[in-house]
Short mmCIF file of N, CA and C and ligand atoms in Angstrom, two decimals:
data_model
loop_
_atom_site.label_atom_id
_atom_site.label_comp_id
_atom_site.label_asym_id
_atom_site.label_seq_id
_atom_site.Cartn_x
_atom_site.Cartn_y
_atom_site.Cartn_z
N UNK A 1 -74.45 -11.24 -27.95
CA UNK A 1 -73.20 -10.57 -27.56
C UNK A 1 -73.30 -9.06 -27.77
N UNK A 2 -73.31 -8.11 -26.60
CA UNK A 2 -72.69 -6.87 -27.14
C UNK A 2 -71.96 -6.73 -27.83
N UNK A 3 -72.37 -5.38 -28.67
CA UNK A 3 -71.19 -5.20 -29.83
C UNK A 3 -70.82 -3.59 -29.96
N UNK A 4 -69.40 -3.52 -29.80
CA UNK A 4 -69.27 -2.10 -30.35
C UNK A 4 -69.57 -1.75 -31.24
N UNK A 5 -69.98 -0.50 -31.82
CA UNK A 5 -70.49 0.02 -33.13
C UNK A 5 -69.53 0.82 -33.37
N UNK A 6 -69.32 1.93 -32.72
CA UNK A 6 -68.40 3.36 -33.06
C UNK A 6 -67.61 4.07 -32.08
N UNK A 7 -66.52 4.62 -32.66
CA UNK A 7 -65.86 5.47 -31.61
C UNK A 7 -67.09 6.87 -31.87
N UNK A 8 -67.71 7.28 -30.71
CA UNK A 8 -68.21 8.03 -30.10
C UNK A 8 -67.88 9.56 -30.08
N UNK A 9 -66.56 9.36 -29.05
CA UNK A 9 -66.12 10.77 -28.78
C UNK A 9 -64.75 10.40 -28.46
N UNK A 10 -63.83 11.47 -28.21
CA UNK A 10 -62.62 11.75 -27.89
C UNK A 10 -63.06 12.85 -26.86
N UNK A 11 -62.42 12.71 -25.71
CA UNK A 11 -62.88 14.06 -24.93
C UNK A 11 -61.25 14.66 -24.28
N UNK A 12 -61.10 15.27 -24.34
CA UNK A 12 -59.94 16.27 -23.66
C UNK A 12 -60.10 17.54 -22.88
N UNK A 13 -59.10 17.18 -21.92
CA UNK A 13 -59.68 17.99 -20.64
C UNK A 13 -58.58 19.47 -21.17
N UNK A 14 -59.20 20.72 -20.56
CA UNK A 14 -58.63 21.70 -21.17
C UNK A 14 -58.01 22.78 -19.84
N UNK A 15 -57.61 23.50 -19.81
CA UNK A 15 -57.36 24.95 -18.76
C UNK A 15 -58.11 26.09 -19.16
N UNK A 16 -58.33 26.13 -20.71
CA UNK A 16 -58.43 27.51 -21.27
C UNK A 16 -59.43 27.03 -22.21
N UNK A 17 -60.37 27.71 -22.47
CA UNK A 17 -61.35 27.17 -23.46
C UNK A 17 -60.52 27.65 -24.69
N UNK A 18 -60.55 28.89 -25.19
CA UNK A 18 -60.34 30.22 -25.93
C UNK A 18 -58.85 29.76 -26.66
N UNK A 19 -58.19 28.96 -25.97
CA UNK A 19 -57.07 29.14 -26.25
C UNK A 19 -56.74 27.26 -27.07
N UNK A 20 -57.85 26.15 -26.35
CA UNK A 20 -58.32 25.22 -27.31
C UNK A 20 -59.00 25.33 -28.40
N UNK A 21 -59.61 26.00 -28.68
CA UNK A 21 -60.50 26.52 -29.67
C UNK A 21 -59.31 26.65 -30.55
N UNK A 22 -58.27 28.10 -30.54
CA UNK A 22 -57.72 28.23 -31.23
C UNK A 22 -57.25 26.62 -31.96
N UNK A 23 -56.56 25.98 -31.31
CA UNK A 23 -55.96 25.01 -32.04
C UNK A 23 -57.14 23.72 -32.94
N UNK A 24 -58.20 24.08 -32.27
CA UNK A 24 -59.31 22.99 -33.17
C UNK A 24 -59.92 23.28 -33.88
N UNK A 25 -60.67 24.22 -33.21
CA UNK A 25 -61.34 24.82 -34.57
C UNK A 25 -60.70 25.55 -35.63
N UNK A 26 -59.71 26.89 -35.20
CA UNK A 26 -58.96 27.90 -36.13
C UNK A 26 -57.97 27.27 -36.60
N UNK A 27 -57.02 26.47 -36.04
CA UNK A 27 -56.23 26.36 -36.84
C UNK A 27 -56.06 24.40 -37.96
N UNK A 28 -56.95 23.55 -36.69
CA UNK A 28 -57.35 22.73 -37.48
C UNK A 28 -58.63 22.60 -38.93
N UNK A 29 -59.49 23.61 -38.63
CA UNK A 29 -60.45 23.75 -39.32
C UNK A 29 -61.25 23.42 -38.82
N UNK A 30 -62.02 22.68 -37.48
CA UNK A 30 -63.04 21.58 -37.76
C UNK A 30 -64.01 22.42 -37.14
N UNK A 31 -65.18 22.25 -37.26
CA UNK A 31 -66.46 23.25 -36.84
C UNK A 31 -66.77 22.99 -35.38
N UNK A 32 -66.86 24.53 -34.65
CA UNK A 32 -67.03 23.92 -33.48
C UNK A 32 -69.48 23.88 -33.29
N UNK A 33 -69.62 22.75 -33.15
CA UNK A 33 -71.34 22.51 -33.16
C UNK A 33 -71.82 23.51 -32.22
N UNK A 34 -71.10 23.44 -31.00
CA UNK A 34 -72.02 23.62 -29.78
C UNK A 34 -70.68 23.97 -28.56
N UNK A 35 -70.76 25.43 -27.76
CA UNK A 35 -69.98 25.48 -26.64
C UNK A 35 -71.49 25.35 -25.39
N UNK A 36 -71.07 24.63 -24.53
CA UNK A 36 -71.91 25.44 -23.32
C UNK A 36 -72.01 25.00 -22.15
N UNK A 37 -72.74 25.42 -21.41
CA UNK A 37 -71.60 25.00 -19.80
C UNK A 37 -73.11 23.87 -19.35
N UNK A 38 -72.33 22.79 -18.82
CA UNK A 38 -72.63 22.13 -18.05
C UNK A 38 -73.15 21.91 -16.48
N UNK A 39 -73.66 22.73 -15.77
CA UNK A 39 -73.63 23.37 -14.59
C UNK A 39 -73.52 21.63 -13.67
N UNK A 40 -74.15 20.84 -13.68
CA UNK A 40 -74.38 19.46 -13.28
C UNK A 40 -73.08 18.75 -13.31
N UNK A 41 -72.42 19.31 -14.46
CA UNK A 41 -70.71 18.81 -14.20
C UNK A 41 -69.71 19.54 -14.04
N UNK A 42 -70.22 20.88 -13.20
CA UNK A 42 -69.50 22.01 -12.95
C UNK A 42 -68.40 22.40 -14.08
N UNK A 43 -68.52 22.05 -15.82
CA UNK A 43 -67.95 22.42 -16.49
C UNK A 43 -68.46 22.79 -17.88
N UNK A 44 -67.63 23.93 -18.56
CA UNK A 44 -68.25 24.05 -20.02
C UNK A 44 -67.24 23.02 -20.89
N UNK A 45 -68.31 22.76 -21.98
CA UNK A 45 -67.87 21.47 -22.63
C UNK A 45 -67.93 22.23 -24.86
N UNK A 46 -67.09 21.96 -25.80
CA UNK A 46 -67.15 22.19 -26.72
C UNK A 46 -67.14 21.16 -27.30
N UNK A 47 -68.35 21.17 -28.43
CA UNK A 47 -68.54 19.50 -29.10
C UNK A 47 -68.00 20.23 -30.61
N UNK A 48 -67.39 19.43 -31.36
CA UNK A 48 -66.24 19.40 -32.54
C UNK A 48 -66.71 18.02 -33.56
N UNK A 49 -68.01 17.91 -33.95
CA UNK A 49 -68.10 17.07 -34.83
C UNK A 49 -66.85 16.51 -35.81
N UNK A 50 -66.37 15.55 -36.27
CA UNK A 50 -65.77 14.87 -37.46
C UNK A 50 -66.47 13.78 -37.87
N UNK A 51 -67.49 13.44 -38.50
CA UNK A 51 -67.66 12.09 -39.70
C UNK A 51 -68.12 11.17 -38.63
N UNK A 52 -69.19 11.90 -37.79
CA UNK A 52 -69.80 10.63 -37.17
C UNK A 52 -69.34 10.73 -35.71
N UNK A 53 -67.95 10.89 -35.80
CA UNK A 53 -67.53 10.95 -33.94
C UNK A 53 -67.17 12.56 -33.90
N UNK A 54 -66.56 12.94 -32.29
CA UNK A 54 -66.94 14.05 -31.98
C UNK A 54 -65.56 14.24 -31.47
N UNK A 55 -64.73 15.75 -31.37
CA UNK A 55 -63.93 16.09 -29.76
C UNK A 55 -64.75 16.71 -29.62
N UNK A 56 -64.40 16.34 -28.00
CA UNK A 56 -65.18 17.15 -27.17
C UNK A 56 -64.07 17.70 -26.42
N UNK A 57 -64.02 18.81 -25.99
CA UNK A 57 -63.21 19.46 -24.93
C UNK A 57 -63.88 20.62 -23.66
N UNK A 58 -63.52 19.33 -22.75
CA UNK A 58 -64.36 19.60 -21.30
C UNK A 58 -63.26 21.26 -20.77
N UNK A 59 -63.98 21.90 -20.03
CA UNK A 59 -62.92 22.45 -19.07
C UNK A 59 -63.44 22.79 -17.46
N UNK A 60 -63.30 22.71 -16.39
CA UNK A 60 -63.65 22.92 -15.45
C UNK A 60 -64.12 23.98 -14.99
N UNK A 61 -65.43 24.22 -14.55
CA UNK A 61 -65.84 25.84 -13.98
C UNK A 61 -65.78 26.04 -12.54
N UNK A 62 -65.38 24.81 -11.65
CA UNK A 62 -65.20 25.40 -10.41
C UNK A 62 -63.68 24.29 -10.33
N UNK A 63 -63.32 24.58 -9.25
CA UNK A 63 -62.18 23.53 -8.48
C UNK A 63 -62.36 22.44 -7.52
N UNK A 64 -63.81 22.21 -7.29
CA UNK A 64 -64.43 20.90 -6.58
C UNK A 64 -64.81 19.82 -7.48
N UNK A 65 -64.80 20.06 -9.04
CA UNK A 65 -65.40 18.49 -9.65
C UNK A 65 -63.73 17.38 -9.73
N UNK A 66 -64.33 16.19 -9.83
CA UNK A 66 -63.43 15.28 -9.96
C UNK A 66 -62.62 15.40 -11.75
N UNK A 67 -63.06 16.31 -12.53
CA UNK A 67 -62.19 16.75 -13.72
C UNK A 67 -61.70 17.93 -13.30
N UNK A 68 -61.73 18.90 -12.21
CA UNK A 68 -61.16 19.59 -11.81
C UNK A 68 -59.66 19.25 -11.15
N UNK A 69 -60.10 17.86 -10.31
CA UNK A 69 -59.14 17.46 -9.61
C UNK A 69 -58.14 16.86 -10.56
N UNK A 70 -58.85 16.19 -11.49
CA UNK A 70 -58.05 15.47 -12.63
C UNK A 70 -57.08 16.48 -12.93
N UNK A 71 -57.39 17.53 -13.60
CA UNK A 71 -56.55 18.67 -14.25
C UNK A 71 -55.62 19.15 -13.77
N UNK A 72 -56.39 19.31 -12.06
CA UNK A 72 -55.01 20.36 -11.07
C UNK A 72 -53.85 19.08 -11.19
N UNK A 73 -53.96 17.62 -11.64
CA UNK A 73 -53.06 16.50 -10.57
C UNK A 73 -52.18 16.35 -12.11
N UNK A 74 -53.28 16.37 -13.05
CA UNK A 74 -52.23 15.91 -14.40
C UNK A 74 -52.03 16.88 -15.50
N UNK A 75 -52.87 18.05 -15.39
CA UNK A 75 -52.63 19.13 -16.39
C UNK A 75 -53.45 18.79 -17.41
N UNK A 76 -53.43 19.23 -18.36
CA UNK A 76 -54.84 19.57 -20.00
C UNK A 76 -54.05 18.56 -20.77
N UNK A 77 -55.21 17.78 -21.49
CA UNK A 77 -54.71 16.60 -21.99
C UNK A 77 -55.77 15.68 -22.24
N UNK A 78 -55.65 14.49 -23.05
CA UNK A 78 -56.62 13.71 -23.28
C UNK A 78 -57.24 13.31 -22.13
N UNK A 79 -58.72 12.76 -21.60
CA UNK A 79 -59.06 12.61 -20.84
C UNK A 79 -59.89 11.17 -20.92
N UNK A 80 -60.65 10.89 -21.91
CA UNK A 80 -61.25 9.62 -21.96
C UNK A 80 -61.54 9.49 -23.86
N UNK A 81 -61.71 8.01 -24.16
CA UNK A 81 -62.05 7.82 -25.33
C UNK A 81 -63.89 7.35 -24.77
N UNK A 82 -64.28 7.64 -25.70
CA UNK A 82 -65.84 7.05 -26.00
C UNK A 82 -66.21 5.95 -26.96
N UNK A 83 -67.06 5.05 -26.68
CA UNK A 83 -67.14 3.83 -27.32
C UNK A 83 -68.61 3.65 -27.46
N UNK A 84 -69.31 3.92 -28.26
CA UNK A 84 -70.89 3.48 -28.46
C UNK A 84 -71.17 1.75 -28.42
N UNK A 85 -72.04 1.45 -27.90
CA UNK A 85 -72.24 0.06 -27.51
C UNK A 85 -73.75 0.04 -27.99
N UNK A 86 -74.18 -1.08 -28.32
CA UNK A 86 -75.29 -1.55 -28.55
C UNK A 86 -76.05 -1.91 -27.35
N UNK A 87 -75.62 -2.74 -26.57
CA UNK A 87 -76.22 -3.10 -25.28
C UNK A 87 -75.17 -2.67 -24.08
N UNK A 88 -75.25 -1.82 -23.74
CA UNK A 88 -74.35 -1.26 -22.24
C UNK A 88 -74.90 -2.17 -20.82
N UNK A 89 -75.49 -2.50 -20.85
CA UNK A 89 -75.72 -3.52 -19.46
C UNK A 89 -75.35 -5.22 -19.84
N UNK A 90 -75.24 -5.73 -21.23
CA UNK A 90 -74.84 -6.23 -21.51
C UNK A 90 -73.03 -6.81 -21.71
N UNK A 91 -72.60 -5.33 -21.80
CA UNK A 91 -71.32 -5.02 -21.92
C UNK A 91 -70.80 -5.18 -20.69
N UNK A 92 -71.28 -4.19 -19.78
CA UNK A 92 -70.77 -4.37 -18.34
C UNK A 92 -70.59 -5.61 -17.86
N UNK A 93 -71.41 -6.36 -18.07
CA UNK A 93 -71.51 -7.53 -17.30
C UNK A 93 -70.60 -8.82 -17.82
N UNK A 94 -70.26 -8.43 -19.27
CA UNK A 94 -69.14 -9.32 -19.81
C UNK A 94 -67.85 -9.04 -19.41
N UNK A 95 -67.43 -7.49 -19.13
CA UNK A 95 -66.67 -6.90 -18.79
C UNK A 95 -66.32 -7.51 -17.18
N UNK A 96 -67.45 -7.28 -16.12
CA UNK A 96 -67.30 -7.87 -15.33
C UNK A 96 -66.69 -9.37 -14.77
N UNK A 97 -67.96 -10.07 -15.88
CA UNK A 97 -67.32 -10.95 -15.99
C UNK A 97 -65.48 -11.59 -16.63
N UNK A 98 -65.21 -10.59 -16.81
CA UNK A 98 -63.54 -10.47 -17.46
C UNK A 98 -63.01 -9.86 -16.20
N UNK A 99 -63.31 -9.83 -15.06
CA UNK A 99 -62.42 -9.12 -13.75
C UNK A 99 -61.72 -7.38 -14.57
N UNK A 100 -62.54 -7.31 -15.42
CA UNK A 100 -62.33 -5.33 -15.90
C UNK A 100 -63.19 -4.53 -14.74
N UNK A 101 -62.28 -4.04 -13.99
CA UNK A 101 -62.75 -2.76 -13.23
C UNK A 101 -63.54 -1.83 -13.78
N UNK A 102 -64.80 -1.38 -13.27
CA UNK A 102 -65.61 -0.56 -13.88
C UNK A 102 -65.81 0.42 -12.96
N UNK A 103 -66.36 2.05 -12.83
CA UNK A 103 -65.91 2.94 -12.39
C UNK A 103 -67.36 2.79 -11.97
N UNK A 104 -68.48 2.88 -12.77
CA UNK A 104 -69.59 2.63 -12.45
C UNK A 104 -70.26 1.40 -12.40
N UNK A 105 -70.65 0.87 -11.15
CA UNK A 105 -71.42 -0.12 -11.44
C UNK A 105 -72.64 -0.30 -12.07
N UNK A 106 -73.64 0.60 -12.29
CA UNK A 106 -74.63 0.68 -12.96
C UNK A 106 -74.27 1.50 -14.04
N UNK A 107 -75.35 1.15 -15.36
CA UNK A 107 -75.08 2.42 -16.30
C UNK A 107 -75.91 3.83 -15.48
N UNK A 108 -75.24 5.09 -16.15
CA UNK A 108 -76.30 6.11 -15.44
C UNK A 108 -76.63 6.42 -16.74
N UNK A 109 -77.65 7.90 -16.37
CA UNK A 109 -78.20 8.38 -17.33
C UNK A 109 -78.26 9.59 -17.92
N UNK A 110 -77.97 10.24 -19.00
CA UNK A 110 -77.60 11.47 -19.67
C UNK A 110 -78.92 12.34 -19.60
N UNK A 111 -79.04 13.79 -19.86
CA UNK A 111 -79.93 14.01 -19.85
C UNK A 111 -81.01 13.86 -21.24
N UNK A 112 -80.52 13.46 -21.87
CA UNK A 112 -80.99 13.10 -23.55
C UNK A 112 -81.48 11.47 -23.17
N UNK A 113 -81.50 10.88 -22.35
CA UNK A 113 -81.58 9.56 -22.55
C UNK A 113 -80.63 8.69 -22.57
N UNK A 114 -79.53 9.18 -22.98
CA UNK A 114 -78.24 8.09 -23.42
C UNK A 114 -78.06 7.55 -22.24
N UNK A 115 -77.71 6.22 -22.24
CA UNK A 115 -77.10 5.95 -20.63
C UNK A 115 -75.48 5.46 -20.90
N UNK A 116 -74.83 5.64 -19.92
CA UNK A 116 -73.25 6.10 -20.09
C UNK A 116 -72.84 5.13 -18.91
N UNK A 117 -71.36 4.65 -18.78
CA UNK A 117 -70.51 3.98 -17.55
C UNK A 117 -69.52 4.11 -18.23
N UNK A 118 -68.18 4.38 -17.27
CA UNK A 118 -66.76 4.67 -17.45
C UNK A 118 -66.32 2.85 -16.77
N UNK A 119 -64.94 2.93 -17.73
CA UNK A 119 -64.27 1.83 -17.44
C UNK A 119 -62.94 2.33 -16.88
N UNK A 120 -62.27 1.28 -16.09
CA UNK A 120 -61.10 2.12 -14.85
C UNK A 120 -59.76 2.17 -15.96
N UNK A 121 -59.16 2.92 -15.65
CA UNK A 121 -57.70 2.49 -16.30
C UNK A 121 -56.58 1.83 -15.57
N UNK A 122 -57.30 1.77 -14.85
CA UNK A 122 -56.44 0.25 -14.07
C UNK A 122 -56.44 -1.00 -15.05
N UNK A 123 -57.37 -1.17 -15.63
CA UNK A 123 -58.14 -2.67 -16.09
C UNK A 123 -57.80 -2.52 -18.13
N UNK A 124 -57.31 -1.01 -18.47
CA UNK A 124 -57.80 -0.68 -19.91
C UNK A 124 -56.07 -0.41 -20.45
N UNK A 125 -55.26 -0.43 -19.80
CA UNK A 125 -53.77 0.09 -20.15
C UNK A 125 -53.75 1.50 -20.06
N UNK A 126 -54.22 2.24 -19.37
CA UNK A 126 -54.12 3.69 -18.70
C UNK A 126 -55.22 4.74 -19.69
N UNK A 127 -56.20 3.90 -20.39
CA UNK A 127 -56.93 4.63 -21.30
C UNK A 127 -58.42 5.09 -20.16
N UNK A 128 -58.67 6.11 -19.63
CA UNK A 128 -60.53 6.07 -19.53
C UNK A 128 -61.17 5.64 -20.63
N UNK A 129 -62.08 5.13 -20.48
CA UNK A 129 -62.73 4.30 -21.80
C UNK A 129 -64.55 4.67 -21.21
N UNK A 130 -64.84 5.30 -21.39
CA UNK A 130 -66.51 5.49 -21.19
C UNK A 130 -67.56 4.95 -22.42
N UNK A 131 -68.07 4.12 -22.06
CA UNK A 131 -69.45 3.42 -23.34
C UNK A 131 -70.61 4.29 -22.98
N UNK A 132 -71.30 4.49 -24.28
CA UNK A 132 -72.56 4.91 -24.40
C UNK A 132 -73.45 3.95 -24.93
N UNK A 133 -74.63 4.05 -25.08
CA UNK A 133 -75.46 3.63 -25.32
C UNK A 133 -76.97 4.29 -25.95
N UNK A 134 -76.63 4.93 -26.88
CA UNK A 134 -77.78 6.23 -27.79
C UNK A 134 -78.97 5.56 -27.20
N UNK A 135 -79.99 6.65 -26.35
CA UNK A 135 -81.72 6.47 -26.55
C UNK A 135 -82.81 5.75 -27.96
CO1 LIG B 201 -67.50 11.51 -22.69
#
């Protein structure tokens, strides 16, 4: 049986980098690891370690990606939870087998190795739910 291990990440979609920052890093405290732009997902992304899991806060660098479109339709705001999985092709396919809508049919692949698939929020109670699967 696949098994979840860990919440992963929290990711939240942003408008303003500069002006998220303020509230996570400065005024929550938490260290920001790493800002830097994503060119492949036409966005810069800030990773926010806590105790194993991460925020991450995406923001869009052009107005053609599908988190672009997300943003213009719903505004800055949570965007997906992350779920580390032990076996991700394993998962899918139980999932499948549960009539859960999956966004991707295959897992894809990160550039680190990780391989990743989003789950619909049709199927999750309005949550994006994306599994990983560490190299
Ligand atoms: Co993510």
């Amino acid at each position: 049986m696949p098994t979840i291990k860990a919440v992963n990440h929290v990711a939240v979609v942003v408008d303003d980098m500069g002006k998220s920052l303020k509230f996570w890093r400065d005024a929550l405290g938490i260290q920001l690891h790493e800002l830097r732009d994503v060119p492949a997902e036409k966005s810069q992304v800030a990773f926010l370690p806590i105790a194993g899991a991460e925020v991450e806060l995406v923001m869009p660098t052009t107005d053609d990606s599908g988190i672009a479109k997300y943003l213009a339709k719903r505004g800055p705001g949570m965007h997906h939870l992350c779920l580390e999985v032990d076996d991700i092709n394993g998962m899918m396919s139980q999932l499948k087998a549960k009539d859960i809508r999956l966004i991707n049919e295959e897992p894809r692949f990160a550039a680190d190795g990780k391989k990743y698939a989003f789950i619909h929020p049709e199927s999750t109670g309005g949550v994006l739910v994306e599994l990983y699967q560490l190299a």
